[in-house]
PDB file of C-alpha atoms and ligand atoms in Angstrom:
ATOM      1  CA  MET A 139     -35.020  44.855   5.200  1.00 68.00           C
ATOM      2  CA  GLU A 140     -37.284  42.545   3.191  1.00 83.00           C
ATOM      3  CA  GLN A 141     -38.806  39.511   4.881  1.00 93.00           C
ATOM      4  CA  PRO A 142     -37.068  36.178   4.242  1.00 94.00           C
ATOM      5  CA  LEU A 143     -38.925  33.801   1.932  1.00 96.00           C
ATOM      6  CA  ASP A 144     -41.050  31.272   3.758  1.00 96.00           C
ATOM      7  CA  VAL A 145     -40.149  27.834   2.359  1.00 98.00           C
ATOM      8  CA  PRO A 146     -43.303  25.713   2.700  1.00 97.00           C
ATOM      9  CA  GLU A 147     -43.744  21.960   2.967  1.00 98.00           C
ATOM     10  CA  LEU A 148     -45.430  20.686  -0.180  1.00 98.00           C
ATOM     11  CA  ALA A 149     -46.947  17.234  -0.657  1.00 97.00           C
ATOM     12  CA  ALA A 150     -45.641  15.669  -3.869  1.00 98.00           C
ATOM     13  CA  GLY A 151     -47.499  12.386  -4.282  1.00 97.00           C
ATOM     14  CA  GLU A 152     -45.296   9.691  -2.793  1.00 97.00           C
ATOM     15  CA  PHE A 153     -42.730  12.337  -1.907  1.00 98.00           C
ATOM     16  CA  MET A 154     -42.602  15.504   0.155  1.00 98.00           C
ATOM     17  CA  LEU A 155     -40.816  18.794  -0.480  1.00 98.00           C
ATOM     18  CA  ARG A 156     -39.539  20.480   2.658  1.00 98.00           C
ATOM     19  CA  PRO A 157     -36.857  22.932   3.839  1.00 98.00           C
ATOM     20  CA  TRP A 158     -33.307  21.691   4.375  1.00 98.00           C
ATOM     21  CA  ARG A 159     -32.331  20.393   7.826  1.00 98.00           C
ATOM     22  CA  LEU A 160     -28.915  19.678   9.320  1.00 98.00           C
ATOM     23  CA  SER A 161     -29.957  16.017   9.507  1.00 98.00           C
ATOM     24  CA  ASP A 162     -29.824  15.991   5.671  1.00 98.00           C
ATOM     25  CA  LEU A 163     -26.003  15.784   5.714  1.00 98.00           C
ATOM     26  CA  PRO A 164     -26.015  12.168   4.405  1.00 98.00           C
ATOM     27  CA  LEU A 165     -27.841  13.446   1.305  1.00 98.00           C
ATOM     28  CA  VAL A 166     -25.138  16.068   0.717  1.00 98.00           C
ATOM     29  CA  ARG A 167     -22.484  13.402   1.202  1.00 98.00           C
ATOM     30  CA  GLU A 168     -24.018  11.095  -1.424  1.00 98.00           C
ATOM     31  CA  ALA A 169     -24.570  13.998  -3.849  1.00 98.00           C
ATOM     32  CA  SER A 170     -20.926  15.045  -3.456  1.00 98.00           C
ATOM     33  CA  GLU A 171     -19.866  11.571  -4.662  1.00 98.00           C
ATOM     34  CA  ASP A 172     -21.824  12.012  -7.910  1.00 98.00           C
ATOM     35  CA  ASP A 173     -19.839  12.678 -11.117  1.00 97.00           C
ATOM     36  CA  TYR A 174     -22.142  15.452 -12.285  1.00 98.00           C
ATOM     37  CA  ILE A 175     -24.052  17.088  -9.393  1.00 98.00           C
ATOM     38  CA  PRO A 176     -21.052  19.017  -7.953  1.00 98.00           C
ATOM     39  CA  LEU A 177     -20.262  20.357 -11.443  1.00 98.00           C
ATOM     40  CA  ILE A 178     -23.610  22.121 -11.821  1.00 97.00           C
ATOM     41  CA  THR A 179     -24.406  23.020  -8.202  1.00 98.00           C
ATOM     42  CA  THR A 180     -22.611  24.231  -5.083  1.00 97.00           C
ATOM     43  CA  VAL A 181     -22.621  20.696  -3.628  1.00 98.00           C
ATOM     44  CA  PRO A 182     -18.997  20.188  -2.499  1.00 98.00           C
ATOM     45  CA  SER A 183     -17.036  17.826  -4.780  1.00 97.00           C
ATOM     46  CA  SER A 184     -15.013  16.699  -1.814  1.00 97.00           C
ATOM     47  CA  TYR A 185     -17.191  15.996   1.220  1.00 98.00           C
ATOM     48  CA  SER A 186     -16.437  16.954   4.784  1.00 98.00           C
ATOM     49  CA  GLU A 187     -18.890  17.658   7.574  1.00 98.00           C
ATOM     50  CA  GLU A 188     -17.858  21.306   7.511  1.00 98.00           C
ATOM     51  CA  ALA A 189     -18.448  21.570   3.755  1.00 98.00           C
ATOM     52  CA  GLY A 190     -21.779  19.750   4.102  1.00 98.00           C
ATOM     53  CA  VAL A 191     -22.993  22.088   6.846  1.00 98.00           C
ATOM     54  CA  ALA A 192     -21.873  25.086   4.761  1.00 98.00           C
ATOM     55  CA  PHE A 193     -23.906  23.745   1.836  1.00 98.00           C
ATOM     56  CA  ILE A 194     -27.038  23.442   3.987  1.00 98.00           C
ATOM     57  CA  GLU A 195     -26.483  26.907   5.446  1.00 98.00           C
ATOM     58  CA  ARG A 196     -26.204  28.224   1.881  1.00 98.00           C
ATOM     59  CA  GLN A 197     -29.628  26.736   1.136  1.00 98.00           C
ATOM     60  CA  TRP A 198     -31.082  28.558   4.156  1.00 98.00           C
ATOM     61  CA  SER A 199     -29.441  31.794   3.011  1.00 98.00           C
ATOM     62  CA  ARG A 200     -31.294  31.592  -0.331  1.00 97.00           C
ATOM     63  CA  ALA A 201     -34.489  32.273   1.629  1.00 97.00           C
ATOM     64  CA  THR A 202     -32.947  35.031   3.729  1.00 97.00           C
ATOM     65  CA  THR A 203     -31.623  36.859   0.679  1.00 97.00           C
ATOM     66  CA  ARG A 204     -34.756  36.020  -1.347  1.00 97.00           C
ATOM     67  CA  ALA A 205     -32.556  34.395  -4.021  1.00 98.00           C
ATOM     68  CA  GLY A 206     -34.941  31.451  -4.235  1.00 98.00           C
ATOM     69  CA  TYR A 207     -36.798  28.574  -2.624  1.00 98.00           C
ATOM     70  CA  THR A 208     -34.743  25.437  -2.085  1.00 98.00           C
ATOM     71  CA  PHE A 209     -36.377  22.173  -1.087  1.00 98.00           C
ATOM     72  CA  VAL A 210     -35.259  18.727  -0.072  1.00 98.00           C
ATOM     73  CA  ILE A 211     -37.133  15.986  -1.922  1.00 98.00           C
ATOM     74  CA  ALA A 212     -37.946  13.398   0.756  1.00 98.00           C
ATOM     75  CA  ALA A 213     -39.568   9.982   0.408  1.00 97.00           C
ATOM     76  CA  CYS A 214     -42.595   9.255   2.609  1.00 88.00           C
ATOM     77  CA  SER A 215     -40.261   7.561   5.088  1.00 92.00           C
ATOM     78  CA  ASP A 216     -38.648  11.049   5.341  1.00 92.00           C
ATOM     79  CA  ARG A 217     -35.504   9.704   3.685  1.00 97.00           C
ATOM     80  CA  PRO A 218     -34.019  12.682   1.797  1.00 98.00           C
ATOM     81  CA  VAL A 219     -33.325  11.766  -1.844  1.00 98.00           C
ATOM     82  CA  GLY A 220     -32.740  14.989  -3.731  1.00 98.00           C
ATOM     83  CA  HIS A 221     -33.114  18.692  -4.175  1.00 98.00           C
ATOM     84  CA  VAL A 222     -35.265  21.072  -6.198  1.00 98.00           C
ATOM     85  CA  GLY A 223     -34.775  24.835  -6.334  1.00 98.00           C
ATOM     86  CA  LEU A 224     -36.888  27.657  -7.672  1.00 98.00           C
ATOM     87  CA  TRP A 225     -34.548  30.562  -8.399  1.00 98.00           C
ATOM     88  CA  LEU A 226     -35.888  34.119  -8.352  1.00 98.00           C
ATOM     89  CA  LYS A 227     -33.002  36.199  -9.726  1.00 97.00           C
ATOM     90  CA  ASN A 228     -35.119  37.429 -12.668  1.00 98.00           C
ATOM     91  CA  LEU A 229     -38.413  37.630 -10.820  1.00 97.00           C
ATOM     92  CA  ALA A 230     -38.754  41.360 -11.501  1.00 97.00           C
ATOM     93  CA  GLU A 231     -39.053  40.387 -15.186  1.00 98.00           C
ATOM     94  CA  GLY A 232     -41.602  37.696 -14.341  1.00 98.00           C
ATOM     95  CA  ARG A 233     -39.229  34.777 -14.784  1.00 98.00           C
ATOM     96  CA  ALA A 234     -38.002  32.094 -12.397  1.00 98.00           C
ATOM     97  CA  SER A 235     -35.826  29.068 -13.080  1.00 98.00           C
ATOM     98  CA  LEU A 236     -35.700  25.504 -11.791  1.00 98.00           C
ATOM     99  CA  GLY A 237     -32.829  23.218 -10.884  1.00 98.00           C
ATOM    100  CA  TYR A 238     -33.022  19.675  -9.537  1.00 98.00           C
ATOM    101  CA  TRP A 239     -31.045  16.565  -8.694  1.00 98.00           C
ATOM    102  CA  VAL A 240     -31.669  13.157  -7.167  1.00 98.00           C
ATOM    103  CA  VAL A 241     -28.948  10.939  -5.706  1.00 98.00           C
ATOM    104  CA  LYS A 242     -28.066   7.797  -7.666  1.00 98.00           C
ATOM    105  CA  SER A 243     -29.464   5.366  -5.104  1.00 98.00           C
ATOM    106  CA  ALA A 244     -32.943   6.908  -5.470  1.00 98.00           C
ATOM    107  CA  ARG A 245     -33.134   7.473  -9.231  1.00 98.00           C
ATOM    108  CA  GLY A 246     -35.735   5.989 -11.548  1.00 98.00           C
ATOM    109  CA  GLN A 247     -38.457   6.004  -8.883  1.00 98.00           C
ATOM    110  CA  GLY A 248     -40.300   9.164  -9.893  1.00 98.00           C
ATOM    111  CA  ALA A 249     -38.720  11.521  -7.340  1.00 98.00           C
ATOM    112  CA  ALA A 250     -37.679  14.208  -9.835  1.00 98.00           C
ATOM    113  CA  ALA A 251     -40.955  13.914 -11.756  1.00 98.00           C
ATOM    114  CA  ALA A 252     -43.022  14.385  -8.590  1.00 98.00           C
ATOM    115  CA  ALA A 253     -40.840  17.222  -7.288  1.00 98.00           C
ATOM    116  CA  VAL A 254     -40.761  19.197 -10.534  1.00 98.00           C
ATOM    117  CA  ASP A 255     -44.513  18.755 -11.083  1.00 98.00           C
ATOM    118  CA  THR A 256     -45.207  20.029  -7.573  1.00 98.00           C
ATOM    119  CA  VAL A 257     -42.892  23.048  -7.716  1.00 98.00           C
ATOM    120  CA  VAL A 258     -44.210  23.970 -11.163  1.00 98.00           C
ATOM    121  CA  ASP A 259     -47.839  23.850  -9.990  1.00 97.00           C
ATOM    122  CA  TRP A 260     -47.014  25.887  -6.898  1.00 97.00           C
ATOM    123  CA  ALA A 261     -44.935  28.468  -8.803  1.00 98.00           C
ATOM    124  CA  LEU A 262     -47.611  28.950 -11.455  1.00 97.00           C
ATOM    125  CA  SER A 263     -50.737  28.900  -9.322  1.00 96.00           C
ATOM    126  CA  ASP A 264     -49.686  30.197  -5.893  1.00 96.00           C
ATOM    127  CA  LEU A 265     -46.785  32.472  -6.823  1.00 97.00           C
ATOM    128  CA  ARG A 266     -48.315  33.258 -10.233  1.00 96.00           C
ATOM    129  CA  ILE A 267     -44.975  33.461 -11.999  1.00 98.00           C
ATOM    130  CA  PRO A 268     -45.515  34.111 -15.714  1.00 97.00           C
ATOM    131  CA  ARG A 269     -42.581  32.102 -17.080  1.00 98.00           C
ATOM    132  CA  LEU A 270     -40.495  29.219 -15.744  1.00 98.00           C
ATOM    133  CA  GLU A 271     -37.181  28.318 -17.327  1.00 98.00           C
ATOM    134  CA  LEU A 272     -34.549  25.615 -17.121  1.00 98.00           C
ATOM    135  CA  TRP A 273     -31.394  24.600 -18.958  1.00 98.00           C
ATOM    136  CA  VAL A 274     -30.371  21.037 -19.815  1.00 98.00           C
ATOM    137  CA  GLU A 275     -27.351  19.565 -21.573  1.00 98.00           C
ATOM    138  CA  PRO A 276     -28.315  17.742 -24.790  1.00 98.00           C
ATOM    139  CA  TRP A 277     -26.973  14.368 -23.541  1.00 98.00           C
ATOM    140  CA  ASN A 278     -28.984  14.501 -20.325  1.00 98.00           C
ATOM    141  CA  MET A 279     -32.006  12.415 -21.320  1.00 98.00           C
ATOM    142  CA  ALA A 280     -33.176  11.860 -17.740  1.00 98.00           C
ATOM    143  CA  SER A 281     -33.397  15.611 -17.184  1.00 98.00           C
ATOM    144  CA  ILE A 282     -34.911  16.251 -20.621  1.00 98.00           C
ATOM    145  CA  ARG A 283     -37.658  13.708 -19.877  1.00 98.00           C
ATOM    146  CA  THR A 284     -38.212  15.214 -16.422  1.00 98.00           C
ATOM    147  CA  ALA A 285     -38.646  18.683 -17.943  1.00 98.00           C
ATOM    148  CA  GLU A 286     -40.825  17.615 -20.865  1.00 98.00           C
ATOM    149  CA  ARG A 287     -43.178  15.460 -18.802  1.00 97.00           C
ATOM    150  CA  ALA A 288     -43.775  18.516 -16.565  1.00 97.00           C
ATOM    151  CA  GLY A 289     -44.825  20.487 -19.658  1.00 97.00           C
ATOM    152  CA  PHE A 290     -41.639  22.411 -20.452  1.00 98.00           C
ATOM    153  CA  GLN A 291     -41.062  23.140 -24.138  1.00 98.00           C
ATOM    154  CA  ARG A 292     -37.672  23.237 -25.787  1.00 98.00           C
ATOM    155  CA  GLU A 293     -36.916  26.667 -27.267  1.00 98.00           C
ATOM    156  CA  GLY A 294     -33.507  26.082 -28.767  1.00 98.00           C
ATOM    157  CA  LEU A 295     -29.846  25.317 -28.238  1.00 98.00           C
ATOM    158  CA  LEU A 296     -27.762  27.882 -26.379  1.00 98.00           C
ATOM    159  CA  ARG A 297     -24.222  27.372 -27.643  1.00 98.00           C
ATOM    160  CA  SER A 298     -21.387  27.382 -25.109  1.00 98.00           C
ATOM    161  CA  TRP A 299     -23.902  28.637 -22.553  1.00 98.00           C
ATOM    162  CA  GLN A 300     -22.395  27.512 -19.295  1.00 97.00           C
ATOM    163  CA  GLN A 301     -19.101  26.536 -17.725  1.00 97.00           C
ATOM    164  CA  VAL A 302     -19.461  22.957 -16.452  1.00 98.00           C
ATOM    165  CA  GLY A 303     -16.276  21.706 -14.829  1.00 95.00           C
ATOM    166  CA  ASP A 304     -13.413  22.518 -17.207  1.00 96.00           C
ATOM    167  CA  GLU A 305     -15.510  23.138 -20.305  1.00 97.00           C
ATOM    168  CA  ARG A 306     -18.053  25.456 -21.816  1.00 98.00           C
ATOM    169  CA  ARG A 307     -21.153  23.390 -22.575  1.00 98.00           C
ATOM    170  CA  ASP A 308     -24.169  23.823 -24.861  1.00 98.00           C
ATOM    171  CA  MET A 309     -27.572  23.830 -23.158  1.00 98.00           C
ATOM    172  CA  PHE A 310     -31.109  23.346 -24.378  1.00 98.00           C
ATOM    173  CA  MET A 311     -33.301  26.169 -23.142  1.00 98.00           C
ATOM    174  CA  TYR A 312     -36.704  25.036 -21.876  1.00 98.00           C
ATOM    175  CA  SER A 313     -39.646  27.154 -20.761  1.00 98.00           C
ATOM    176  CA  LEU A 314     -43.175  26.759 -19.449  1.00 98.00           C
ATOM    177  CA  LEU A 315     -45.589  29.682 -19.549  1.00 98.00           C
ATOM    178  CA  ASN A 316     -48.198  30.262 -16.890  1.00 95.00           C
ATOM    179  CA  HIS A 317     -51.201  29.998 -19.207  1.00 91.00           C
ATOM    180  CA  GLU A 318     -49.895  26.710 -20.619  1.00 92.00           C
ATOM    181  CA  ARG A 319     -50.400  24.841 -17.371  1.00 80.00           C
ATOM    182  CA  CYS A 320     -51.907  26.975 -14.638  1.00 57.00           C
ATOM    183  CA  CYS A 321     -54.974  25.636 -12.832  1.00 52.00           C
ATOM    184  CA  PRO A 322     -57.440  24.799 -15.615  1.00 46.00           C
ATOM    185  CA  GLY A 323     -60.842  26.409 -15.080  1.00 41.00           C
ATOM    186  CA  SER A 324     -59.798  28.509 -12.092  1.00 41.00           C
ATOM    187  CA  GLY A 325     -59.277  31.679 -14.094  1.00 40.00           C
ATOM    188  CA  ARG A 326     -56.055  32.294 -12.142  1.00 41.00           C
ATOM    189  CA  GLN A 327     -53.441  33.783 -14.429  1.00 48.00           C
ATOM    190  CA  ALA A 328     -50.338  35.918 -14.078  1.00 46.00           C
ATOM    191  CA  THR A 329     -51.495  39.451 -13.334  1.00 45.00           C
ATOM    192  CA  ALA A 330     -49.940  42.795 -12.541  1.00 39.00           C
ATOM    193  CA  ALA A 331     -51.060  42.242  -8.944  1.00 46.00           C
ATOM    194  CA  ALA A 332     -49.201  38.945  -8.596  1.00 58.00           C
ATOM    195  CA  PRO A 333     -47.701  38.475  -5.102  1.00 55.00           C
ATOM    196  CA  TRP A 334     -44.147  38.750  -6.412  1.00 57.00           C
ATOM    197  CA  SER A 335     -44.676  42.018  -8.288  1.00 55.00           C
ATOM    198  CA  GLY A 336     -44.483  44.173  -5.191  1.00 46.00           C
ATOM    199  CA  SER A 337     -47.627  46.068  -6.198  1.00 40.00           C
TER     200      SER A 337
HETATM  201  C1  LIG B1180     -32.298  14.110 -13.946  1.00 50.93           C
HETATM  202  C2  LIG B1180     -32.623  13.432 -12.610  1.00 50.93           C
HETATM  203  C3  LIG B1180     -32.969  14.528 -11.610  1.00 50.93           C
HETATM  204  C4  LIG B1180     -33.840  12.507 -12.795  1.00 50.93           C
HETATM  205  O1  LIG B1180     -34.207  12.034 -11.502  1.00 50.93           O
HETATM  206  P1  LIG B1180     -35.115  10.708 -11.265  1.00 50.93           P
HETATM  207  O2  LIG B1180     -35.748  10.836  -9.928  1.00 50.93           O
HETATM  208  O3  LIG B1180     -34.298   9.510 -11.545  1.00 50.93           O
HETATM  209  O4  LIG B1180     -36.209  10.870 -12.426  1.00 50.93           O
HETATM  210  P2  LIG B1180     -37.654  10.189 -12.428  1.00 50.93           P
HETATM  211  O5  LIG B1180     -37.558   8.786 -11.918  1.00 50.93           O
HETATM  212  O6  LIG B1180     -38.608  11.100 -11.760  1.00 50.93           O
HETATM  213  O7  LIG B1180     -37.972  10.141 -13.990  1.00 50.93           O
HETATM  214  C5  LIG B1180     -38.390  11.316 -14.686  1.00 50.93           C
HETATM  215  C6  LIG B1180     -38.455  10.992 -16.187  1.00 50.93           C
HETATM  216  O8  LIG B1180     -37.135  10.771 -16.687  1.00 50.93           O
HETATM  217  C7  LIG B1180     -37.038   9.473 -17.270  1.00 50.93           C
HETATM  218  N1  LIG B1180     -35.710   8.971 -16.950  1.00 50.93           N
HETATM  219  C8  LIG B1180     -35.183   8.784 -15.701  1.00 50.93           C
HETATM  220  N2  LIG B1180     -33.914   8.339 -15.827  1.00 50.93           N
HETATM  221  C9  LIG B1180     -33.662   8.263 -17.164  1.00 50.93           C
HETATM  222  C10 LIG B1180     -32.524   7.885 -17.912  1.00 50.93           C
HETATM  223  N3  LIG B1180     -31.388   7.494 -17.314  1.00 50.93           N
HETATM  224  N4  LIG B1180     -32.601   7.941 -19.276  1.00 50.93           N
HETATM  225  C11 LIG B1180     -33.739   8.365 -19.890  1.00 50.93           C
HETATM  226  N5  LIG B1180     -34.860   8.742 -19.219  1.00 50.93           N
HETATM  227  C12 LIG B1180     -34.806   8.680 -17.867  1.00 50.93           C
HETATM  228  C13 LIG B1180     -38.137   8.676 -16.578  1.00 50.93           C
HETATM  229  O9  LIG B1180     -38.509   7.549 -17.354  1.00 50.93           O
HETATM  230  C14 LIG B1180     -39.232   9.724 -16.475  1.00 50.93           C
HETATM  231  O10 LIG B1180     -39.848   9.958 -17.730  1.00 50.93           O
HETATM  232  P3  LIG B1180     -41.259   9.264 -18.137  1.00 50.93           P
HETATM  233  O11 LIG B1180     -42.244   9.722 -17.111  1.00 50.93           O
HETATM  234  O12 LIG B1180     -41.498   9.787 -19.487  1.00 50.93           O
HETATM  235  O13 LIG B1180     -41.028   7.788 -18.077  1.00 50.93           O
HETATM  236  C15 LIG B1180     -31.422  12.580 -12.096  1.00 50.93           C
HETATM  237  O14 LIG B1180     -31.041  11.675 -13.120  1.00 50.93           O
HETATM  238  C16 LIG B1180     -30.211  13.411 -11.690  1.00 50.93           C
HETATM  239  O15 LIG B1180     -30.166  13.914 -10.575  1.00 50.93           O
HETATM  240  N6  LIG B1180     -29.199  13.559 -12.570  1.00 50.93           N
HETATM  241  C17 LIG B1180     -27.989  14.309 -12.220  1.00 50.93           C
HETATM  242  C18 LIG B1180     -28.259  15.782 -11.983  1.00 50.93           C
HETATM  243  C19 LIG B1180     -28.976  16.395 -13.163  1.00 50.93           C
HETATM  244  O16 LIG B1180     -28.735  16.061 -14.316  1.00 50.93           O
HETATM  245  N7  LIG B1180     -29.858  17.361 -12.846  1.00 50.93           N
HETATM  246  C20 LIG B1180     -30.608  18.088 -13.858  1.00 50.93           C
HETATM  247  C21 LIG B1180     -29.746  19.147 -14.416  1.00 50.93           C
HETATM  248  S1  LIG B1180     -30.579  20.013 -15.747  1.00 50.93           S
END
């Protein structure tokens, strides 16, 4: 059997990215009260301790099954404020995707910006993934700004791309290529011998 992924701790300016802990249940509870987060994630829409623990266990299982890296975004005080995931389903084709959310009480303080910047840098320079992708609904200006300030470029509108709640929704497709951002001057680029390629 393949080794589980090792989810590192990553410094993210005034924030920290770290693996999920059972003590993060209050974060799951607040996220479950959000109008939107449960629609686009597996955060339970109706919170109970059992459902919260199951959510955290699901995050751990992403590493065991190598589905992806999932991080808690924590403030320097260690208060957990959000989540960022790097999903590896299409890694064999050299692509990974990002997803992120921050609870309402912590928004507008740079948490998503810091977290996405940090995961992008790590994915491009350490994991040497050739292409990062994400999908955003056209109304979601906060997420669009978060993606664009990290260097993602809009590629187009994917019509009726995803089921969100009761409806099919359009999504903007965004991407960021390794050579567009990776470690200026270091000469590190995506190569056939990248750690993920299995070669
Ligand atoms: C999108 C989300 C993660 C942003 O989190 P955040 O921590 O508040 O974002 P930040 O404070 O780091 O701000 C990042 C950028 O978005 C901008 N921004 C934040 N909230 C905004 C809003 N309501 N409207 C427009 N721009 C906004 C910020 O100004 C900043 O851009 P700038 O550097 O150009 O000024 C958060 O709103 C959220 O969790 N929303 C619900 C879940 C979601 O939509 N996830 C993304 C799915 S694709």
